Amino acid sequence: MDTAPPTLPTTSTPAQDARNRRKGATAAALASAVEWYDYFVFGIAAALVLGDLYFPAGSPSAGVLASFATFAVGFLARPFGGVIAGHLGDKRGRKPMLVLALTLMGVATTGIGLLPTYETIGMAAPVLLVTLRVMQGIAVGAQWGGAMLLATEYAPEGKRGIYGSFVQLGVPIGVVTANSVFLLAGAFTSESAFAAWGWRLPFLVGLLVLVLAWYIHKHVEETPEFRAAERALAEKEKEEKGQATEQGADKEAGKGVGKGKGGEGARNSPLRTILRGHLGTVFLAGGSFAVNTATFYILITGVLDYTTRELDMNRGAVLTVSLCVSLTQLVLIPASAALSDRIGRIRIYGLGAAGIALWAVPMFLLIDTGSLLWLAVGTFVASCFLSIMYGPQAALFAELFTPEMRYTGASLGYQIAAVLGGGLAPFVMVLLLETTGTSMSVSAYIIGLAVIALGSIKVLSDRARSR
């Protein structure tokens, strides 16, 4: 089932299209990978060291809760990045917003790596940490839509799913890279040195993001669909202006110049267009994806804290399992995306959501054994269902909206899911474990989100079928 609106023709030659397509897809994948790397190193650090260094008062669990609350703040900031970049990206272009997002992320991540601790500067330390985390949230909220559209709007006919998956691959690449850098930092430093300065090294790698931002600014062209939409809008405005001129002194016609029907043009506020006529689609998109992002962050941060603090498992071993499981996503994400190009986005997407619901209880039963083998099995199967869902997600969200409001609509849907699911998930997990004393409460949380996802997917499917 294909929900894509018809695309407008472009004026570029086939050779130019091929060259720009390669550059666009490569830049989108790299932008997503480095951006998510920067974002994930905070999550790993939050589970391992930030609680003690920046929130030292109270019990160890209280410090972790404060650290994960700071982690969640980044998610609360993501919709603001999505709204601002989406609005400007639909009016001015995908590329400028992607460059701005990468620059902001590089500055924020490097700043965290250089930030003094509570012991050095007191309360200023957690305040600055939260501020830099908010900057990270705004940056990643702005980045996803730009990178996703850079890939999908360059995609040849019938391959939007596989091209969109290049951006989705940034998540497992970011996880693998973040885990690898933390493992190396831990391997080459003692426990005391890691806590003192070794944890900072993964954050300082964020400087490389600035290099990529410069490359995209200099060498990547704007997407053909955005340029085509701009040309179509310019022609429409020219035609309306001509009609107004023919009507002479007609005041009402003069007021309508350049507005189009209902003010729904790329230059008339994409955000207003979304809020007035497409907000339901935005919430359905967010509801369909919250379970995926929540389960993902439970696996890479919540489980890391739970297994090392509650089950006394080795930190390096758990990180290694997480790294290996993430590597499998590099195959599964593009495979599921390619399959969605053949049999439909929603069918594959729904299959992944159903699998997450069914696996939530067995996964934590296996994790609770304290065995590395069963931890690997439990998280691997969960990761398979996440990948099945995540592969076609970029193309699906892009196809829910027309080009002139696509950046805004897709970004809002994605970031709403990030707030409701990913940002709160590690915090909710620790809170549920402290309150109930059983991991089954976390499974129930995942199942609840999965039910919401399946309901949202059903409505989206019915809408697509009716069209």
Coordinates of C-alpha atoms in Angstrom, one line a residue:
M1 CA 0.0 0.0 0.0
D2 CA 1.5 3.2 -1.1
T3 CA 0.4 6.4 0.5
A4 CA 2.6 8.7 -1.5
P5 CA 1.2 11.8 -3.1
P6 CA 2.1 12.4 -6.8
T7 CA 5.5 14.1 -7.2
L8 CA 6.2 17.0 -9.5
P9 CA 8.5 16.7 -12.5
T10 CA 12.0 18.1 -12.3
T11 CA 14.1 19.8 -15.0
S12 CA 17.5 18.2 -14.2
T13 CA 19.1 15.7 -16.6
P14 CA 19.4 11.9 -15.8
A15 CA 23.2 12.3 -15.3
Q16 CA 22.7 15.2 -12.9
D17 CA 19.9 13.2 -11.1
A18 CA 22.2 10.2 -10.6
R19 CA 25.1 12.3 -9.3
N20 CA 22.9 14.4 -7.0
R21 CA 21.1 11.2 -5.8
R22 CA 24.4 9.6 -4.7
K23 CA 25.5 12.8 -2.9
G24 CA 22.2 13.3 -1.3
A25 CA 21.8 9.7 0.0
T26 CA 25.4 9.6 1.2
A27 CA 25.1 13.0 3.0
A28 CA 21.8 12.0 4.6
A29 CA 23.2 8.7 5.9
L30 CA 26.3 10.4 7.3
A31 CA 24.4 13.2 8.8
S32 CA 22.0 10.8 10.5
A33 CA 24.9 8.6 11.8
V34 CA 27.0 11.4 13.3
E35 CA 24.0 13.2 14.7
W36 CA 22.7 10.1 16.4
Y37 CA 26.1 9.2 17.7
D38 CA 26.3 12.5 19.4
Y39 CA 22.8 12.0 20.9
F40 CA 23.4 8.4 22.1
V41 CA 26.7 9.1 23.9
F42 CA 24.7 11.1 26.3
G43 CA 22.3 8.2 27.0
I44 CA 25.2 5.8 27.7
A45 CA 27.0 8.4 29.9
A46 CA 23.7 9.0 31.7
A47 CA 23.5 5.3 32.6
L48 CA 27.1 5.0 33.6
V49 CA 28.6 8.2 35.1
L50 CA 26.6 11.4 34.8
G51 CA 24.4 10.7 37.9
D52 CA 27.4 10.6 40.2
L53 CA 29.3 13.5 38.6
Y54 CA 26.4 16.0 38.1
F55 CA 23.7 14.9 40.6
P56 CA 25.6 13.5 43.5
A57 CA 23.1 14.0 46.3
G58 CA 20.9 11.1 47.5
S59 CA 20.9 7.4 46.7
P60 CA 22.4 5.8 43.6
S61 CA 18.9 5.3 42.1
A62 CA 18.0 9.0 42.8
G63 CA 21.2 10.0 40.9
V64 CA 20.3 7.8 38.0
L65 CA 16.7 9.2 37.9
A66 CA 18.0 12.7 37.8
S67 CA 20.4 11.7 35.1
F68 CA 17.7 10.1 33.0
A69 CA 15.4 13.1 33.6
T70 CA 18.1 15.2 32.0
F71 CA 18.3 12.6 29.2
A72 CA 14.5 13.1 28.8
V73 CA 14.8 16.9 28.6
G74 CA 16.5 16.5 25.3
F75 CA 13.4 14.7 24.0
L76 CA 11.1 17.4 25.2
A77 CA 13.2 19.9 23.2
R78 CA 13.0 17.8 20.0
P79 CA 9.5 19.0 18.9
F80 CA 10.7 22.6 19.0
G81 CA 13.6 21.7 16.7
G82 CA 11.2 19.9 14.5
V83 CA 8.7 22.8 14.3
I84 CA 11.3 25.5 13.7
A85 CA 13.3 23.5 11.2
G86 CA 10.2 22.0 9.6
H87 CA 8.7 25.5 9.0
L88 CA 11.8 26.9 7.6
G89 CA 12.7 23.8 5.7
D90 CA 9.4 23.8 3.9
K91 CA 9.8 27.4 3.1
R92 CA 13.6 27.8 2.5
G93 CA 14.8 24.3 1.7
R94 CA 15.9 21.0 3.3
K95 CA 19.7 21.5 3.1
P96 CA 20.1 24.7 5.1
M97 CA 18.2 23.3 8.1
L98 CA 20.2 20.1 8.0
V99 CA 23.5 22.1 8.1
L100 CA 22.2 24.2 11.0
A101 CA 21.2 21.1 12.9
L102 CA 24.5 19.5 12.5
T103 CA 26.4 22.6 13.6
L104 CA 24.2 23.0 16.7
M105 CA 24.7 19.3 17.6
G106 CA 28.5 19.5 17.2
V107 CA 28.7 22.6 19.5
A108 CA 26.5 21.1 22.2
T109 CA 28.2 17.7 22.3
T110 CA 31.7 19.1 22.5
G111 CA 30.4 21.5 25.2
I112 CA 29.3 18.5 27.3
G113 CA 32.7 16.9 26.9
L114 CA 34.3 20.0 28.3
L115 CA 31.8 20.7 31.1
P116 CA 33.1 20.9 34.7
T117 CA 31.4 18.6 37.2
Y118 CA 29.3 19.4 40.3
E119 CA 32.4 19.1 42.5
T120 CA 34.1 21.9 40.5
I121 CA 31.4 24.5 39.9
G122 CA 28.5 23.4 42.0
M123 CA 24.9 23.9 40.8
A124 CA 26.1 25.5 37.6
A125 CA 27.2 22.1 36.4
P126 CA 23.7 20.4 36.2
V127 CA 22.2 23.6 34.9
L128 CA 24.7 23.8 32.1
L129 CA 24.3 20.1 31.4
V130 CA 20.6 20.5 31.0
T131 CA 21.1 23.5 28.7
L132 CA 23.5 21.6 26.5
R133 CA 21.1 18.6 26.4
V134 CA 18.3 20.9 25.3
M135 CA 20.6 22.1 22.5
Q136 CA 21.1 18.5 21.5
G137 CA 17.4 17.9 21.5
I138 CA 16.7 20.9 19.3
A139 CA 19.4 19.8 16.9
V140 CA 18.3 16.2 16.5
G141 CA 14.7 17.4 16.2
A142 CA 15.7 19.5 13.3
Q143 CA 18.0 16.9 11.8
W144 CA 15.8 13.9 11.2
G145 CA 13.4 15.6 8.9
G146 CA 16.1 17.2 6.8
A147 CA 18.1 14.1 6.5
M148 CA 15.0 11.9 5.8
L149 CA 13.8 14.3 3.0
L150 CA 17.3 14.6 1.5
A151 CA 17.2 10.9 1.0
T152 CA 13.5 10.2 0.1
E153 CA 13.0 13.2 -2.1
Y154 CA 16.0 12.1 -4.3
A155 CA 14.8 8.5 -4.5
P156 CA 13.9 7.1 -7.9
E157 CA 10.4 5.8 -8.5
G158 CA 9.5 2.7 -6.5
K159 CA 12.6 3.0 -4.2
R160 CA 11.5 5.5 -1.6
G161 CA 11.6 2.9 1.2
I162 CA 15.2 1.7 0.6
Y163 CA 16.4 5.3 0.2
G164 CA 14.7 6.3 3.4
S165 CA 16.3 3.4 5.2
F166 CA 19.8 5.0 4.6
V167 CA 18.8 7.7 7.1
Q168 CA 17.3 5.1 9.5
L169 CA 20.7 3.2 9.4
G170 CA 22.1 6.2 11.2
V171 CA 20.5 5.0 14.4
P172 CA 22.3 1.6 14.7
I173 CA 25.5 3.1 13.3
G174 CA 25.3 5.7 16.0
V175 CA 24.7 3.1 18.7
V176 CA 27.5 0.9 17.5
T177 CA 29.9 3.8 17.2
A178 CA 28.9 5.2 20.6
N179 CA 29.2 1.9 22.3
S180 CA 32.5 1.2 20.6
V181 CA 34.0 4.5 21.7
F182 CA 32.9 4.0 25.2
L183 CA 34.3 0.5 25.3
L184 CA 37.6 1.8 24.0
A185 CA 37.7 4.6 26.5
G186 CA 37.0 2.1 29.3
A187 CA 39.6 -0.4 28.0
F188 CA 42.4 2.1 28.0
T189 CA 41.6 3.8 31.3
S190 CA 41.2 2.6 34.9
E191 CA 37.9 2.9 36.6
S192 CA 39.0 6.1 38.4
A193 CA 40.4 7.6 35.2
F194 CA 37.3 6.7 33.3
A195 CA 35.1 8.5 35.9
A196 CA 37.5 11.5 36.0
W197 CA 38.1 12.1 32.3
G198 CA 37.8 9.0 30.1
W199 CA 34.0 9.4 29.7
R200 CA 34.6 12.8 28.1
L201 CA 36.5 11.4 25.0
P202 CA 33.3 10.1 23.2
F203 CA 31.8 13.6 23.5
L204 CA 34.8 15.4 22.0
V205 CA 34.4 13.3 18.8
G206 CA 31.4 15.6 18.2
L207 CA 33.8 18.1 16.6
L208 CA 33.7 15.9 13.5
V209 CA 30.0 16.9 13.0
L210 CA 31.1 20.4 12.1
V211 CA 33.2 19.0 9.2
L212 CA 30.2 17.2 7.8
A213 CA 28.1 20.3 8.1
W214 CA 30.6 22.2 6.0
Y215 CA 30.7 19.5 3.3
I216 CA 26.9 19.4 2.9
H217 CA 26.8 23.1 2.7
K218 CA 29.4 23.2 0.0
H219 CA 28.7 20.1 -2.1
V220 CA 25.1 18.9 -1.8
E221 CA 22.2 20.3 -3.9
E222 CA 18.7 21.0 -2.7
T223 CA 16.2 18.1 -3.3
P224 CA 14.4 18.0 -6.7
E225 CA 10.9 17.7 -5.1
F226 CA 11.4 20.8 -3.1
R227 CA 12.7 22.7 -6.1
A228 CA 9.7 21.4 -8.2
A229 CA 7.3 22.5 -5.5
E230 CA 8.9 25.9 -5.4
R231 CA 8.5 26.3 -9.2
A232 CA 4.9 25.2 -9.0
L233 CA 4.1 27.7 -6.3
A234 CA 5.9 30.5 -8.1
E235 CA 3.8 29.7 -11.2
K236 CA 0.6 29.7 -9.2
E237 CA 1.5 33.1 -7.6
K238 CA 2.3 34.6 -11.0
E239 CA -1.0 33.4 -12.4
E240 CA -2.9 34.8 -9.4
K241 CA -1.1 38.1 -9.6
G242 CA -2.0 38.3 -13.3
Q243 CA -5.6 37.6 -12.6
A244 CA -5.6 40.3 -9.9
T245 CA -4.1 42.8 -12.4
E246 CA -6.8 42.0 -14.9
Q247 CA -9.5 42.8 -12.3
G248 CA -8.0 46.3 -11.9
A249 CA -9.0 48.0 -8.7
D250 CA -10.8 45.1 -7.2
K251 CA -9.7 45.3 -3.6
E252 CA -10.6 41.8 -2.6
A253 CA -8.6 40.3 -5.4
G254 CA -5.6 42.4 -4.3
K255 CA -5.8 41.0 -0.8
G256 CA -5.7 37.5 -2.2
V257 CA -2.5 37.9 -4.2
G258 CA 0.1 35.2 -3.4
K259 CA -2.1 33.2 -0.9
G260 CA -3.6 30.3 -2.8
K261 CA -6.5 28.4 -1.4
G262 CA -6.9 28.7 2.4
G263 CA -3.4 30.1 2.6
E264 CA -2.0 26.6 2.1
G265 CA 1.3 27.3 0.3
A266 CA 4.9 26.6 1.2
R267 CA 5.5 30.3 1.7
N268 CA 2.3 30.9 3.7
S269 CA 3.2 28.9 6.9
P270 CA 3.5 25.1 6.6
L271 CA 2.9 24.9 10.4
R272 CA -0.4 26.7 10.1
T273 CA -1.4 24.3 7.3
I274 CA -0.6 21.3 9.4
L275 CA -2.3 22.6 12.5
R276 CA -5.5 23.5 10.6
G277 CA -5.9 20.5 8.4
H278 CA -3.5 17.7 9.2
L279 CA -3.0 17.6 13.0
G280 CA -4.8 14.3 13.2
T281 CA -2.3 12.7 10.8
V282 CA 0.6 14.1 12.8
F283 CA -0.8 12.5 16.1
L284 CA -1.5 9.2 14.3
A285 CA 2.1 9.1 13.0
G286 CA 3.4 9.9 16.5
G287 CA 1.1 7.3 18.2
S288 CA 2.2 4.6 15.7
F289 CA 5.9 5.1 16.4
A290 CA 6.1 5.8 20.2
V291 CA 6.4 2.1 21.0
N292 CA 9.4 1.7 18.7
T293 CA 11.4 4.6 20.1
A294 CA 10.4 3.7 23.8
T295 CA 11.5 0.1 23.4
F296 CA 14.7 1.2 21.6
Y297 CA 15.8 3.5 24.4
I298 CA 14.8 1.0 27.1
L299 CA 17.2 -1.4 25.3
I300 CA 20.2 0.9 24.9
T301 CA 20.0 2.9 28.2
G302 CA 17.4 1.5 30.6
V303 CA 18.6 -2.1 30.3
L304 CA 22.3 -0.9 30.6
D305 CA 21.5 0.7 33.9
Y306 CA 19.3 -2.2 35.1
T307 CA 21.7 -5.0 34.3
T308 CA 24.8 -3.2 35.7
R309 CA 23.2 -1.7 38.8
E310 CA 20.5 -4.2 39.7
L311 CA 21.7 -7.5 38.2
D312 CA 25.5 -6.8 38.9
M313 CA 26.4 -7.7 35.3
N314 CA 29.7 -6.4 33.8
R315 CA 29.5 -3.0 32.1
G316 CA 31.8 -3.9 29.3
A317 CA 30.0 -7.2 28.6
V318 CA 26.6 -5.5 28.5
L319 CA 27.9 -2.8 26.1
T320 CA 29.4 -5.5 23.9
V321 CA 26.0 -7.3 23.7
S322 CA 24.3 -4.0 22.8
L323 CA 26.9 -3.3 20.1
C324 CA 26.5 -6.8 18.5
V325 CA 22.7 -6.6 18.6
S326 CA 22.9 -3.2 16.9
L327 CA 25.1 -4.6 14.1
T328 CA 22.2 -6.9 13.1
Q329 CA 20.0 -3.8 12.4
L330 CA 22.4 -2.8 9.6
V331 CA 21.0 -5.7 7.6
L332 CA 17.4 -5.8 8.9
I333 CA 16.5 -2.1 8.4
P334 CA 17.3 -1.9 4.7
A335 CA 15.8 -5.4 4.2
S336 CA 12.5 -4.4 5.7
A337 CA 12.5 -1.1 3.8
A338 CA 13.1 -2.8 0.5
L339 CA 10.3 -5.2 1.3
S340 CA 8.0 -2.3 2.0
D341 CA 8.7 -1.0 -1.5
R342 CA 7.2 -4.3 -2.8
I343 CA 4.3 -5.1 -0.5
G344 CA 3.5 -1.8 1.2
R345 CA 4.8 0.3 4.1
I346 CA 1.9 -0.1 6.5
R347 CA 1.9 -3.9 6.3
I348 CA 5.5 -4.2 7.3
Y349 CA 5.2 -1.4 9.9
G350 CA 2.3 -3.1 11.6
L351 CA 4.1 -6.5 11.7
G352 CA 6.9 -4.9 13.6
A353 CA 4.6 -3.3 16.1
A354 CA 2.7 -6.5 16.8
G355 CA 6.0 -8.4 17.3
I356 CA 7.1 -5.8 19.9
A357 CA 3.9 -6.3 21.8
L358 CA 4.2 -10.1 21.8
W359 CA 7.9 -10.1 22.8
A360 CA 7.7 -7.6 25.7
V361 CA 7.2 -10.2 28.5
P362 CA 9.6 -12.9 27.2
M363 CA 12.3 -10.3 26.7
F364 CA 12.4 -9.3 30.3
L365 CA 12.0 -12.8 31.6
L366 CA 15.3 -13.6 29.7
I367 CA 17.0 -10.5 30.9
D368 CA 16.2 -11.2 34.5
T369 CA 18.2 -14.4 34.4
G370 CA 21.4 -12.3 34.6
S371 CA 22.9 -14.4 31.8
L372 CA 24.7 -12.6 29.0
L373 CA 23.5 -15.3 26.5
W374 CA 19.8 -14.8 27.4
L375 CA 20.3 -11.0 27.5
A376 CA 21.6 -11.3 23.9
V377 CA 18.7 -13.5 22.8
G378 CA 16.1 -11.3 24.4
T379 CA 17.4 -8.0 23.1
F380 CA 18.2 -9.5 19.6
V381 CA 14.7 -10.6 19.0
A382 CA 13.3 -7.3 20.2
S383 CA 15.8 -5.5 17.9
C384 CA 14.5 -7.6 14.9
F385 CA 11.0 -6.3 15.5
L386 CA 12.3 -2.7 16.0
S387 CA 14.2 -3.0 12.7
I388 CA 11.1 -4.3 10.8
M389 CA 9.2 -1.3 12.0
Y390 CA 12.0 1.3 11.6
G391 CA 13.0 0.4 8.1
P392 CA 9.9 1.7 6.2
Q393 CA 9.1 4.4 8.8
A394 CA 11.0 7.3 7.0
A395 CA 9.2 6.6 3.7
L396 CA 5.9 6.1 5.4
F397 CA 6.0 9.5 7.2
A398 CA 7.2 11.3 4.1
E399 CA 4.3 9.9 2.1
L400 CA 1.7 11.1 4.7
F401 CA 2.3 14.7 3.6
T402 CA 2.7 16.7 0.4
P403 CA 6.1 18.4 -0.3
E404 CA 5.2 21.9 0.7
M405 CA 4.4 20.7 4.3
R406 CA 6.3 17.5 4.5
Y407 CA 9.3 18.6 6.6
T408 CA 6.9 20.1 9.2
G409 CA 4.4 17.2 9.3
A410 CA 6.9 14.3 9.3
S411 CA 9.1 16.0 11.9
L412 CA 6.3 16.7 14.2
G413 CA 5.0 13.2 14.0
Y414 CA 8.4 11.7 14.7
Q415 CA 9.2 14.1 17.5
I416 CA 5.9 13.6 19.3
A417 CA 6.7 9.9 19.4
A418 CA 10.2 10.7 20.7
V419 CA 8.7 12.7 23.6
L420 CA 5.9 10.2 24.5
G421 CA 8.1 7.2 24.0
G422 CA 11.9 7.6 23.9
G423 CA 12.5 10.5 26.1
L424 CA 10.5 9.2 29.1
A425 CA 11.1 5.5 28.6
P426 CA 14.4 5.1 30.7
F427 CA 13.0 7.4 33.4
V428 CA 9.7 5.5 33.5
M429 CA 11.6 2.2 33.5
V430 CA 13.6 3.1 36.6
L431 CA 10.5 4.5 38.3
L432 CA 8.5 1.4 37.6
L433 CA 11.3 -0.9 38.8
E434 CA 11.6 1.1 42.0
T435 CA 7.9 1.2 42.6
T436 CA 6.8 -2.3 41.7
G437 CA 10.0 -4.3 42.2
T438 CA 9.4 -6.3 39.0
S439 CA 10.5 -5.9 35.4
M440 CA 7.0 -7.1 34.3
S441 CA 5.8 -3.6 34.9
V442 CA 8.2 -2.4 32.2
S443 CA 6.8 -5.1 29.9
A444 CA 3.3 -3.8 30.6
Y445 CA 4.4 -0.3 29.7
I446 CA 5.7 -1.5 26.3
I447 CA 2.6 -3.5 25.6
G448 CA 0.4 -0.4 26.3
L449 CA 2.4 1.7 23.8
A450 CA 2.1 -1.2 21.3
V451 CA -1.7 -1.2 21.5
I452 CA -1.7 2.5 20.8
A453 CA 0.6 1.9 17.9
L454 CA -1.5 -0.8 16.3
G455 CA -4.6 1.4 16.7
S456 CA -2.9 4.3 15.0
I457 CA -1.6 2.1 12.2
K458 CA -5.1 0.7 11.6
V459 CA -6.5 4.2 11.2
L460 CA -3.7 5.2 8.8
S461 CA -4.3 2.0 6.8
D462 CA -8.0 2.7 6.5
R463 CA -7.3 6.3 5.3
A464 CA -4.8 5.1 2.7
R465 CA -7.3 2.4 1.5
S466 CA -10.1 5.0 1.2
R467 CA -7.8 7.1 -1.1

